[in-house]
């Protein structure tokens, strides 16, 4: 099996660029992007999405996901992550081919946590279509689908995207139906989260907790830059332990994109990537949550200088982004031990839910009589339970809010007490 990562010469870094950074688009209240100048066309049927120069209505989006699952049942299925506040579906397409018993690393793309940043939404739908329709005809893409368990969530904030109605993304907004910024609402490993955990994020947390994603990306719009962790700190305060690796991954993504679109990924700084906190410090973001709580290497991809592109520009963006988006999935095959990482189905793991938890934590995959310990981050055992079967309930209601480890038979799970 060939593992190919397209890379090109490193563009010179501009050390002075940091002094005049473009403001981070998700750090401020949303800005009116002059809607009258935009040509936003909507697709009322999956057939109207064939040229990929429209945005799908909500019903068209659902129909596309269902059609793919029906047309390619051997290599894909649709997972329901959960429901938005207004009852819209939050979906994920699971794509995986080859030997059903093979062990593959798990990869996750998720887009449009900010409802008005919809370029990534269409890019992810186009990516799903490309991976599925190319299976068996394109050797590199067939090899990729046979080597990686790929999960793609095209739209994680449907109430924000279809704020006006299911028929249009015009008038979409950043927030969910309660006016909460979902990318400030995740449990923060280094600070506090202002609002109560929202249903969209609660469902996403449960979903990622039930998987073993090794690598992921959270897709945004408003700038063009690769934003790697941490978001909670500047790189001088607390650099991510894999910052050198992140910079190489970002360089490969940007260099490849610039081959097909030389003018792109230049609006924030010269190199096209930056540590999140060096751009703007935020708290409650999904990127830091995934890296800290799930040991998943996730970054934030800002894919378009406008949050909502005129729909006729969507094919242009696909043309220069597609090779990089595909190659970023391949990066998971270069991680140490990634080929040997078991899936949840391959090994019986100790699982905990809900996470975050307020009162009672359920632990599964246990052996009767084997003690389960809850340990705080100082190493002090704060609770012990001896299960009578494979499942146990652990009362954590009296514990202070914070991060804890649960230890069971040599296995460890990390959870958050709200």
Short mmCIF file of C-alpha atoms in Angstrom, two decimals:
data_model
loop_
_atom_site.label_atom_id
_atom_site.label_comp_id
_atom_site.label_asym_id
_atom_site.label_seq_id
_atom_site.Cartn_x
_atom_site.Cartn_y
_atom_site.Cartn_z
CA UNK A 1 0.00 0.00 0.00
CA UNK A 2 1.36 3.37 -1.02
CA UNK A 3 1.03 6.27 1.37
CA UNK A 4 1.38 9.49 -0.61
CA UNK A 5 1.54 12.95 0.90
CA UNK A 6 1.87 15.78 -1.60
CA UNK A 7 4.31 18.37 -0.37
CA UNK A 8 6.05 21.28 -1.97
CA UNK A 9 8.88 23.62 -1.04
CA UNK A 10 8.40 25.52 2.17
CA UNK A 11 7.62 29.15 1.60
CA UNK A 12 9.77 31.50 3.64
CA UNK A 13 8.37 32.51 7.01
CA UNK A 14 7.78 36.14 7.74
CA UNK A 15 8.58 36.84 11.36
CA UNK A 16 7.17 40.33 11.16
CA UNK A 17 3.74 39.12 10.02
CA UNK A 18 2.63 38.46 13.59
CA UNK A 19 2.49 42.17 14.35
CA UNK A 20 -0.28 42.86 11.80
CA UNK A 21 -2.50 39.81 11.96
CA UNK A 22 -5.98 39.89 10.51
CA UNK A 23 -8.48 39.69 13.39
CA UNK A 24 -9.70 36.19 14.02
CA UNK A 25 -13.22 35.96 12.50
CA UNK A 26 -14.66 33.84 15.31
CA UNK A 27 -13.34 36.15 18.03
CA UNK A 28 -15.83 38.95 17.49
CA UNK A 29 -19.60 39.37 16.92
CA UNK A 30 -20.60 38.39 13.39
CA UNK A 31 -20.07 40.99 10.69
CA UNK A 32 -22.60 41.74 7.96
CA UNK A 33 -21.00 40.41 4.79
CA UNK A 34 -23.05 42.64 2.48
CA UNK A 35 -25.61 40.04 1.40
CA UNK A 36 -26.97 42.05 -1.55
CA UNK A 37 -23.65 41.59 -3.37
CA UNK A 38 -23.80 37.82 -3.03
CA UNK A 39 -25.29 35.44 -5.57
CA UNK A 40 -26.49 32.58 -3.37
CA UNK A 41 -28.32 29.90 -5.31
CA UNK A 42 -30.03 26.98 -3.59
CA UNK A 43 -30.51 23.39 -4.78
CA UNK A 44 -34.02 22.04 -4.22
CA UNK A 45 -33.05 18.49 -5.28
CA UNK A 46 -29.88 16.37 -5.16
CA UNK A 47 -29.75 16.54 -8.97
CA UNK A 48 -29.34 20.31 -8.79
CA UNK A 49 -26.18 19.83 -6.75
CA UNK A 50 -24.47 18.03 -9.65
CA UNK A 51 -22.43 21.09 -10.70
CA UNK A 52 -21.58 21.92 -7.06
CA UNK A 53 -22.28 25.62 -7.56
CA UNK A 54 -25.24 25.81 -5.19
CA UNK A 55 -25.98 25.36 -1.52
CA UNK A 56 -28.42 22.57 -0.62
CA UNK A 57 -31.69 23.25 1.11
CA UNK A 58 -31.98 21.35 4.37
CA UNK A 59 -34.24 18.74 2.75
CA UNK A 60 -31.79 18.36 -0.16
CA UNK A 61 -28.96 17.79 2.30
CA UNK A 62 -30.89 14.99 3.99
CA UNK A 63 -31.80 13.47 0.62
CA UNK A 64 -28.15 13.51 -0.50
CA UNK A 65 -26.98 11.71 2.62
CA UNK A 66 -29.75 9.12 2.33
CA UNK A 67 -29.10 8.57 -1.37
CA UNK A 68 -25.40 7.95 -0.86
CA UNK A 69 -26.13 5.42 1.87
CA UNK A 70 -28.53 3.63 -0.48
CA UNK A 71 -26.19 3.71 -3.50
CA UNK A 72 -23.00 2.64 -1.69
CA UNK A 73 -24.19 0.38 1.16
CA UNK A 74 -20.98 -1.68 1.14
CA UNK A 75 -18.73 1.26 2.00
CA UNK A 76 -20.85 3.87 3.76
CA UNK A 77 -23.60 4.44 6.29
CA UNK A 78 -25.19 7.49 7.90
CA UNK A 79 -24.87 7.99 11.65
CA UNK A 80 -27.23 10.28 13.53
CA UNK A 81 -25.10 12.26 15.98
CA UNK A 82 -28.14 13.93 17.51
CA UNK A 83 -30.71 16.68 17.09
CA UNK A 84 -30.42 20.45 17.17
CA UNK A 85 -32.59 22.53 19.46
CA UNK A 86 -35.12 22.97 16.65
CA UNK A 87 -35.13 19.27 15.84
CA UNK A 88 -32.86 19.25 12.79
CA UNK A 89 -30.62 16.22 12.30
CA UNK A 90 -26.88 16.35 12.96
CA UNK A 91 -25.46 13.63 10.72
CA UNK A 92 -22.15 11.91 10.03
CA UNK A 93 -21.23 9.83 7.00
CA UNK A 94 -19.11 6.79 7.85
CA UNK A 95 -16.99 5.65 4.88
CA UNK A 96 -14.89 2.50 5.14
CA UNK A 97 -14.05 -0.20 2.59
CA UNK A 98 -12.05 -3.38 2.29
CA UNK A 99 -11.92 -6.29 4.71
CA UNK A 100 -14.65 -5.87 7.31
CA UNK A 101 -12.40 -7.35 10.02
CA UNK A 102 -9.41 -5.09 9.31
CA UNK A 103 -8.27 -2.62 11.97
CA UNK A 104 -8.09 0.95 10.70
CA UNK A 105 -7.32 4.32 12.30
CA UNK A 106 -10.39 6.55 12.66
CA UNK A 107 -10.49 10.03 11.15
CA UNK A 108 -13.13 12.77 11.60
CA UNK A 109 -14.05 15.89 9.60
CA UNK A 110 -16.68 18.24 11.07
CA UNK A 111 -17.86 21.50 9.54
CA UNK A 112 -19.91 24.61 10.17
CA UNK A 113 -20.08 24.78 13.94
CA UNK A 114 -20.69 28.45 13.12
CA UNK A 115 -23.85 28.37 11.04
CA UNK A 116 -22.91 31.17 8.66
CA UNK A 117 -19.53 29.66 7.74
CA UNK A 118 -20.83 27.35 5.04
CA UNK A 119 -17.95 26.88 2.59
CA UNK A 120 -16.81 23.81 4.52
CA UNK A 121 -20.37 22.45 4.47
CA UNK A 122 -20.36 22.14 0.68
CA UNK A 123 -16.70 21.05 0.58
CA UNK A 124 -17.54 18.13 2.88
CA UNK A 125 -20.53 17.07 0.78
CA UNK A 126 -18.35 17.21 -2.33
CA UNK A 127 -15.67 15.19 -0.54
CA UNK A 128 -18.18 12.49 0.43
CA UNK A 129 -19.36 12.27 -3.17
CA UNK A 130 -15.78 12.08 -4.49
CA UNK A 131 -14.69 9.34 -2.10
CA UNK A 132 -17.77 7.22 -2.81
CA UNK A 133 -17.99 7.69 -6.57
CA UNK A 134 -14.24 7.10 -7.01
CA UNK A 135 -14.17 3.85 -5.05
CA UNK A 136 -13.06 1.05 -7.36
CA UNK A 137 -12.05 3.41 -10.17
CA UNK A 138 -9.38 5.60 -8.55
CA UNK A 139 -6.58 3.54 -7.03
CA UNK A 140 -5.37 6.26 -4.59
CA UNK A 141 -8.88 7.01 -3.28
CA UNK A 142 -9.84 3.33 -3.12
CA UNK A 143 -6.66 2.68 -1.16
CA UNK A 144 -7.51 5.55 1.20
CA UNK A 145 -11.04 4.29 1.87
CA UNK A 146 -9.68 0.79 2.47
CA UNK A 147 -7.02 2.10 4.88
CA UNK A 148 -8.86 4.65 7.04
CA UNK A 149 -12.25 4.66 8.78
CA UNK A 150 -13.45 8.08 7.62
CA UNK A 151 -16.27 9.99 9.35
CA UNK A 152 -17.57 13.26 7.89
CA UNK A 153 -20.06 15.57 9.64
CA UNK A 154 -20.89 18.22 7.01
CA UNK A 155 -23.11 20.39 9.21
CA UNK A 156 -22.85 20.57 13.00
CA UNK A 157 -25.03 23.68 13.54
CA UNK A 158 -28.06 23.27 11.24
CA UNK A 159 -30.21 25.75 13.19
CA UNK A 160 -27.65 28.47 12.55
CA UNK A 161 -27.23 27.65 8.87
CA UNK A 162 -30.96 27.45 8.19
CA UNK A 163 -31.86 30.22 10.62
CA UNK A 164 -34.35 31.90 8.26
CA UNK A 165 -35.82 28.69 6.82
CA UNK A 166 -34.90 25.25 5.51
CA UNK A 167 -34.98 26.70 2.00
CA UNK A 168 -31.99 29.07 2.18
CA UNK A 169 -28.63 29.77 3.79
CA UNK A 170 -29.22 33.48 3.25
CA UNK A 171 -29.57 35.07 6.67
CA UNK A 172 -27.69 32.23 8.33
CA UNK A 173 -26.09 33.11 11.63
CA UNK A 174 -23.16 32.08 13.73
CA UNK A 175 -25.04 30.89 16.81
CA UNK A 176 -27.42 28.04 17.59
CA UNK A 177 -31.15 28.60 18.18
CA UNK A 178 -30.48 29.83 21.74
CA UNK A 179 -27.97 32.40 20.62
CA UNK A 180 -24.98 30.43 21.96
CA UNK A 181 -21.64 30.26 20.15
CA UNK A 182 -21.05 26.50 19.98
CA UNK A 183 -17.31 27.01 19.55
CA UNK A 184 -17.15 28.63 23.00
CA UNK A 185 -19.33 25.99 24.64
CA UNK A 186 -17.14 22.89 24.95
CA UNK A 187 -15.66 21.88 28.31
CA UNK A 188 -12.49 23.92 28.59
CA UNK A 189 -9.43 22.11 29.94
CA UNK A 190 -7.71 25.36 30.88
CA UNK A 191 -10.49 27.79 31.74
CA UNK A 192 -14.24 28.15 32.15
CA UNK A 193 -17.18 27.79 29.79
CA UNK A 194 -19.83 30.48 30.23
CA UNK A 195 -23.09 28.88 29.09
CA UNK A 196 -24.54 25.48 29.93
CA UNK A 197 -23.54 22.74 27.52
CA UNK A 198 -25.78 22.97 24.46
CA UNK A 199 -27.66 19.99 22.96
CA UNK A 200 -25.64 20.09 19.73
CA UNK A 201 -22.34 19.88 21.61
CA UNK A 202 -23.69 17.36 24.11
CA UNK A 203 -24.59 15.07 21.20
CA UNK A 204 -21.20 15.63 19.55
CA UNK A 205 -19.36 14.84 22.80
CA UNK A 206 -21.25 11.58 23.14
CA UNK A 207 -20.47 10.72 19.51
CA UNK A 208 -16.73 11.34 19.72
CA UNK A 209 -16.63 9.56 23.09
CA UNK A 210 -17.99 6.44 21.40
CA UNK A 211 -15.21 6.47 18.81
CA UNK A 212 -11.42 6.45 18.82
CA UNK A 213 -10.64 9.30 16.46
CA UNK A 214 -6.88 9.71 16.10
CA UNK A 215 -7.04 12.83 13.94
CA UNK A 216 -9.70 15.37 12.99
CA UNK A 217 -10.39 18.88 11.73
CA UNK A 218 -13.04 21.48 12.50
CA UNK A 219 -13.91 23.55 9.39
CA UNK A 220 -14.63 27.30 9.52
CA UNK A 221 -14.72 30.34 7.24
CA UNK A 222 -13.94 34.03 7.36
CA UNK A 223 -10.19 33.69 6.80
CA UNK A 224 -7.84 31.29 5.07
CA UNK A 225 -5.38 29.84 7.54
CA UNK A 226 -4.58 26.58 9.32
CA UNK A 227 -5.07 27.16 13.05
CA UNK A 228 -3.39 24.54 15.26
CA UNK A 229 -3.63 24.13 19.08
CA UNK A 230 -3.63 25.55 21.60
CA UNK A 231 -6.39 28.17 21.39
CA UNK A 232 -6.31 28.82 25.14
CA UNK A 233 -2.65 29.89 25.24
CA UNK A 234 -0.08 31.62 23.10
CA UNK A 235 2.77 29.43 21.93
CA UNK A 236 5.10 31.22 24.34
CA UNK A 237 2.84 30.53 27.31
CA UNK A 238 2.14 26.87 26.65
CA UNK A 239 3.15 25.37 23.29
CA UNK A 240 1.37 22.24 22.14
CA UNK A 241 3.72 19.26 22.61
CA UNK A 242 3.27 18.37 18.92
CA UNK A 243 3.65 21.93 17.61
CA UNK A 244 6.57 21.07 15.30
CA UNK A 245 4.54 18.21 13.80
CA UNK A 246 1.51 20.50 13.44
CA UNK A 247 3.55 23.04 11.52
CA UNK A 248 4.71 20.37 9.07
CA UNK A 249 1.13 19.15 8.55
CA UNK A 250 -0.06 22.73 8.01
CA UNK A 251 2.79 23.43 5.59
CA UNK A 252 1.89 20.39 3.50
CA UNK A 253 -1.77 21.45 3.39
CA UNK A 254 -1.05 25.07 2.45
CA UNK A 255 1.74 24.33 -0.04
CA UNK A 256 -0.48 21.87 -1.90
CA UNK A 257 -3.45 24.28 -1.93
CA UNK A 258 -1.26 27.05 -3.31
CA UNK A 259 -0.23 24.91 -6.28
CA UNK A 260 -3.86 25.02 -7.41
CA UNK A 261 -4.74 28.44 -5.95
CA UNK A 262 -1.56 30.53 -5.56
CA UNK A 263 -3.34 33.56 -4.11
CA UNK A 264 -4.96 31.71 -1.22
CA UNK A 265 -4.00 31.25 2.45
CA UNK A 266 -2.31 34.65 2.64
CA UNK A 267 -4.79 36.93 4.41
CA UNK A 268 -3.73 36.23 8.03
CA UNK A 269 0.03 35.86 7.60
CA UNK A 270 2.62 34.87 5.01
CA UNK A 271 3.00 31.17 5.77
CA UNK A 272 -0.72 30.37 5.98
CA UNK A 273 -0.75 28.71 9.39
CA UNK A 274 -0.61 29.86 13.00
CA UNK A 275 -0.93 28.63 16.57
CA UNK A 276 -4.47 29.48 17.66
CA UNK A 277 -3.57 31.53 20.73
CA UNK A 278 -0.99 33.50 18.77
CA UNK A 279 -3.83 34.67 16.55
CA UNK A 280 -6.41 35.19 19.29
CA UNK A 281 -6.96 33.42 22.62
CA UNK A 282 -10.39 31.81 23.03
CA UNK A 283 -11.92 29.43 25.59
CA UNK A 284 -14.48 26.67 25.20
CA UNK A 285 -13.39 25.78 21.67
CA UNK A 286 -13.73 22.32 20.19
CA UNK A 287 -10.13 22.13 19.06
CA UNK A 288 -8.65 22.24 22.55
CA UNK A 289 -11.42 19.98 23.86
CA UNK A 290 -10.63 17.26 21.31
CA UNK A 291 -6.87 17.45 21.81
CA UNK A 292 -7.01 17.41 25.61
CA UNK A 293 -9.94 15.18 26.50
CA UNK A 294 -9.86 12.69 23.62
CA UNK A 295 -6.17 12.62 22.68
CA UNK A 296 -7.32 13.41 19.15
CA UNK A 297 -5.08 15.57 16.99
CA UNK A 298 -7.53 18.21 15.78
CA UNK A 299 -6.93 21.59 14.19
CA UNK A 300 -9.17 24.37 12.91
CA UNK A 301 -9.27 24.93 9.14
CA UNK A 302 -10.31 28.42 8.06
CA UNK A 303 -11.10 27.73 4.40
CA UNK A 304 -12.50 30.90 2.81
CA UNK A 305 -12.03 34.63 3.31
CA UNK A 306 -15.80 35.07 3.21
CA UNK A 307 -17.95 33.14 5.64
CA UNK A 308 -20.59 32.50 2.97
CA UNK A 309 -19.22 32.46 -0.56
CA UNK A 310 -21.26 33.40 -3.58
CA UNK A 311 -22.36 29.97 -4.70
CA UNK A 312 -20.74 30.29 -8.14
CA UNK A 313 -17.34 30.37 -6.39
CA UNK A 314 -17.78 27.01 -4.66
CA UNK A 315 -16.27 24.97 -7.56
CA UNK A 316 -13.22 27.27 -7.55
CA UNK A 317 -12.64 26.59 -3.87
CA UNK A 318 -13.11 22.85 -4.31
CA UNK A 319 -10.50 22.81 -7.08
CA UNK A 320 -7.73 24.20 -4.90
CA UNK A 321 -8.81 22.65 -1.59
CA UNK A 322 -9.66 19.07 -2.63
CA UNK A 323 -6.08 17.69 -2.87
CA UNK A 324 -5.22 19.15 0.54
CA UNK A 325 -8.43 17.91 2.18
CA UNK A 326 -7.78 14.39 0.87
CA UNK A 327 -4.11 14.46 1.86
CA UNK A 328 -5.00 15.61 5.35
CA UNK A 329 -6.93 12.35 5.80
CA UNK A 330 -3.81 10.47 4.72
CA UNK A 331 -1.85 12.14 7.50
CA UNK A 332 -3.49 9.76 10.00
CA UNK A 333 -1.57 6.90 8.37
CA UNK A 334 1.74 8.54 9.28
CA UNK A 335 1.02 8.72 13.02
CA UNK A 336 3.13 6.36 15.15
CA UNK A 337 1.25 3.09 15.61
CA UNK A 338 -1.78 4.34 13.68
CA UNK A 339 -2.08 1.16 11.63
CA UNK A 340 -2.29 -0.88 14.83
CA UNK A 341 -4.84 1.29 16.64
CA UNK A 342 -7.92 -0.85 17.33
CA UNK A 343 -11.42 0.37 16.74
CA UNK A 344 -14.02 0.32 19.49
CA UNK A 345 -15.56 -2.78 17.97
CA UNK A 346 -12.26 -4.64 17.86
CA UNK A 347 -11.45 -4.43 21.56
CA UNK A 348 -13.59 -4.24 24.69
CA UNK A 349 -12.72 -0.84 26.17
CA UNK A 350 -13.85 0.68 29.43
CA UNK A 351 -16.38 3.34 28.42
CA UNK A 352 -17.88 6.14 30.51
CA UNK A 353 -20.95 8.28 29.88
CA UNK A 354 -22.34 10.88 30.00
CA UNK A 355 -19.23 12.99 29.66
CA UNK A 356 -19.35 15.71 30.99
CA UNK A 357 -21.35 14.37 33.92
CA UNK A 358 -23.28 16.09 36.72
CA UNK A 359 -24.38 13.34 39.11
CA UNK A 360 -23.96 9.69 38.06
CA UNK A 361 -21.33 8.25 35.73
CA UNK A 362 -22.04 4.96 33.95
CA UNK A 363 -19.01 2.72 33.34
CA UNK A 364 -19.18 -0.26 30.99
CA UNK A 365 -16.83 -3.05 29.91
CA UNK A 366 -15.94 -4.07 33.47
CA UNK A 367 -15.20 -7.32 35.24
CA UNK A 368 -17.33 -8.11 38.29
CA UNK A 369 -15.39 -7.62 41.51
CA UNK A 370 -12.59 -5.53 39.98
CA UNK A 371 -12.38 -2.15 41.72
CA UNK A 372 -13.06 1.06 39.82
CA UNK A 373 -11.30 4.18 41.12
CA UNK A 374 -11.91 7.87 40.45
CA UNK A 375 -8.71 9.90 40.74
CA UNK A 376 -8.31 13.68 40.68
CA UNK A 377 -5.44 15.34 38.82
CA UNK A 378 -3.27 15.38 41.96
CA UNK A 379 -3.38 11.56 42.01
CA UNK A 380 -5.73 11.33 45.01
CA UNK A 381 -8.40 8.59 44.91
CA UNK A 382 -11.72 10.38 45.53
CA UNK A 383 -14.19 7.53 44.89
CA UNK A 384 -14.11 3.71 44.67
CA UNK A 385 -16.76 1.30 43.38
CA UNK A 386 -16.66 -2.51 43.16
CA UNK A 387 -19.01 -3.57 40.33
CA UNK A 388 -21.22 -6.63 40.50
CA UNK A 389 -21.25 -7.01 36.72
CA UNK A 390 -19.99 -5.47 33.50
CA UNK A 391 -21.61 -2.09 34.24
CA UNK A 392 -21.34 0.17 37.26
CA UNK A 393 -22.77 3.50 38.37
CA UNK A 394 -20.35 5.88 40.04
CA UNK A 395 -21.82 8.69 42.15
CA UNK A 396 -19.84 11.87 41.41
CA UNK A 397 -22.46 14.41 42.50
CA UNK A 398 -20.42 15.58 45.50
CA UNK A 399 -17.15 15.99 43.61
CA UNK A 400 -16.02 19.53 42.77
CA UNK A 401 -16.22 20.53 39.11
CA UNK A 402 -13.11 19.61 37.17
CA UNK A 403 -11.26 16.91 35.24
CA UNK A 404 -10.92 13.38 36.69
CA UNK A 405 -9.48 10.04 35.66
CA UNK A 406 -11.36 6.78 36.06
CA UNK A 407 -9.15 3.73 36.45
CA UNK A 408 -10.44 0.20 35.88
CA UNK A 409 -8.28 -2.91 35.46
CA UNK A 410 -5.32 -0.93 34.16
CA UNK A 411 -7.40 1.10 31.74
CA UNK A 412 -8.03 4.83 32.08
CA UNK A 413 -10.87 7.09 30.95
CA UNK A 414 -10.88 10.87 31.34
CA UNK A 415 -14.12 12.66 32.24
CA UNK A 416 -15.36 16.10 33.21
CA UNK A 417 -17.45 16.74 36.34
CA UNK A 418 -19.77 19.69 35.68
#
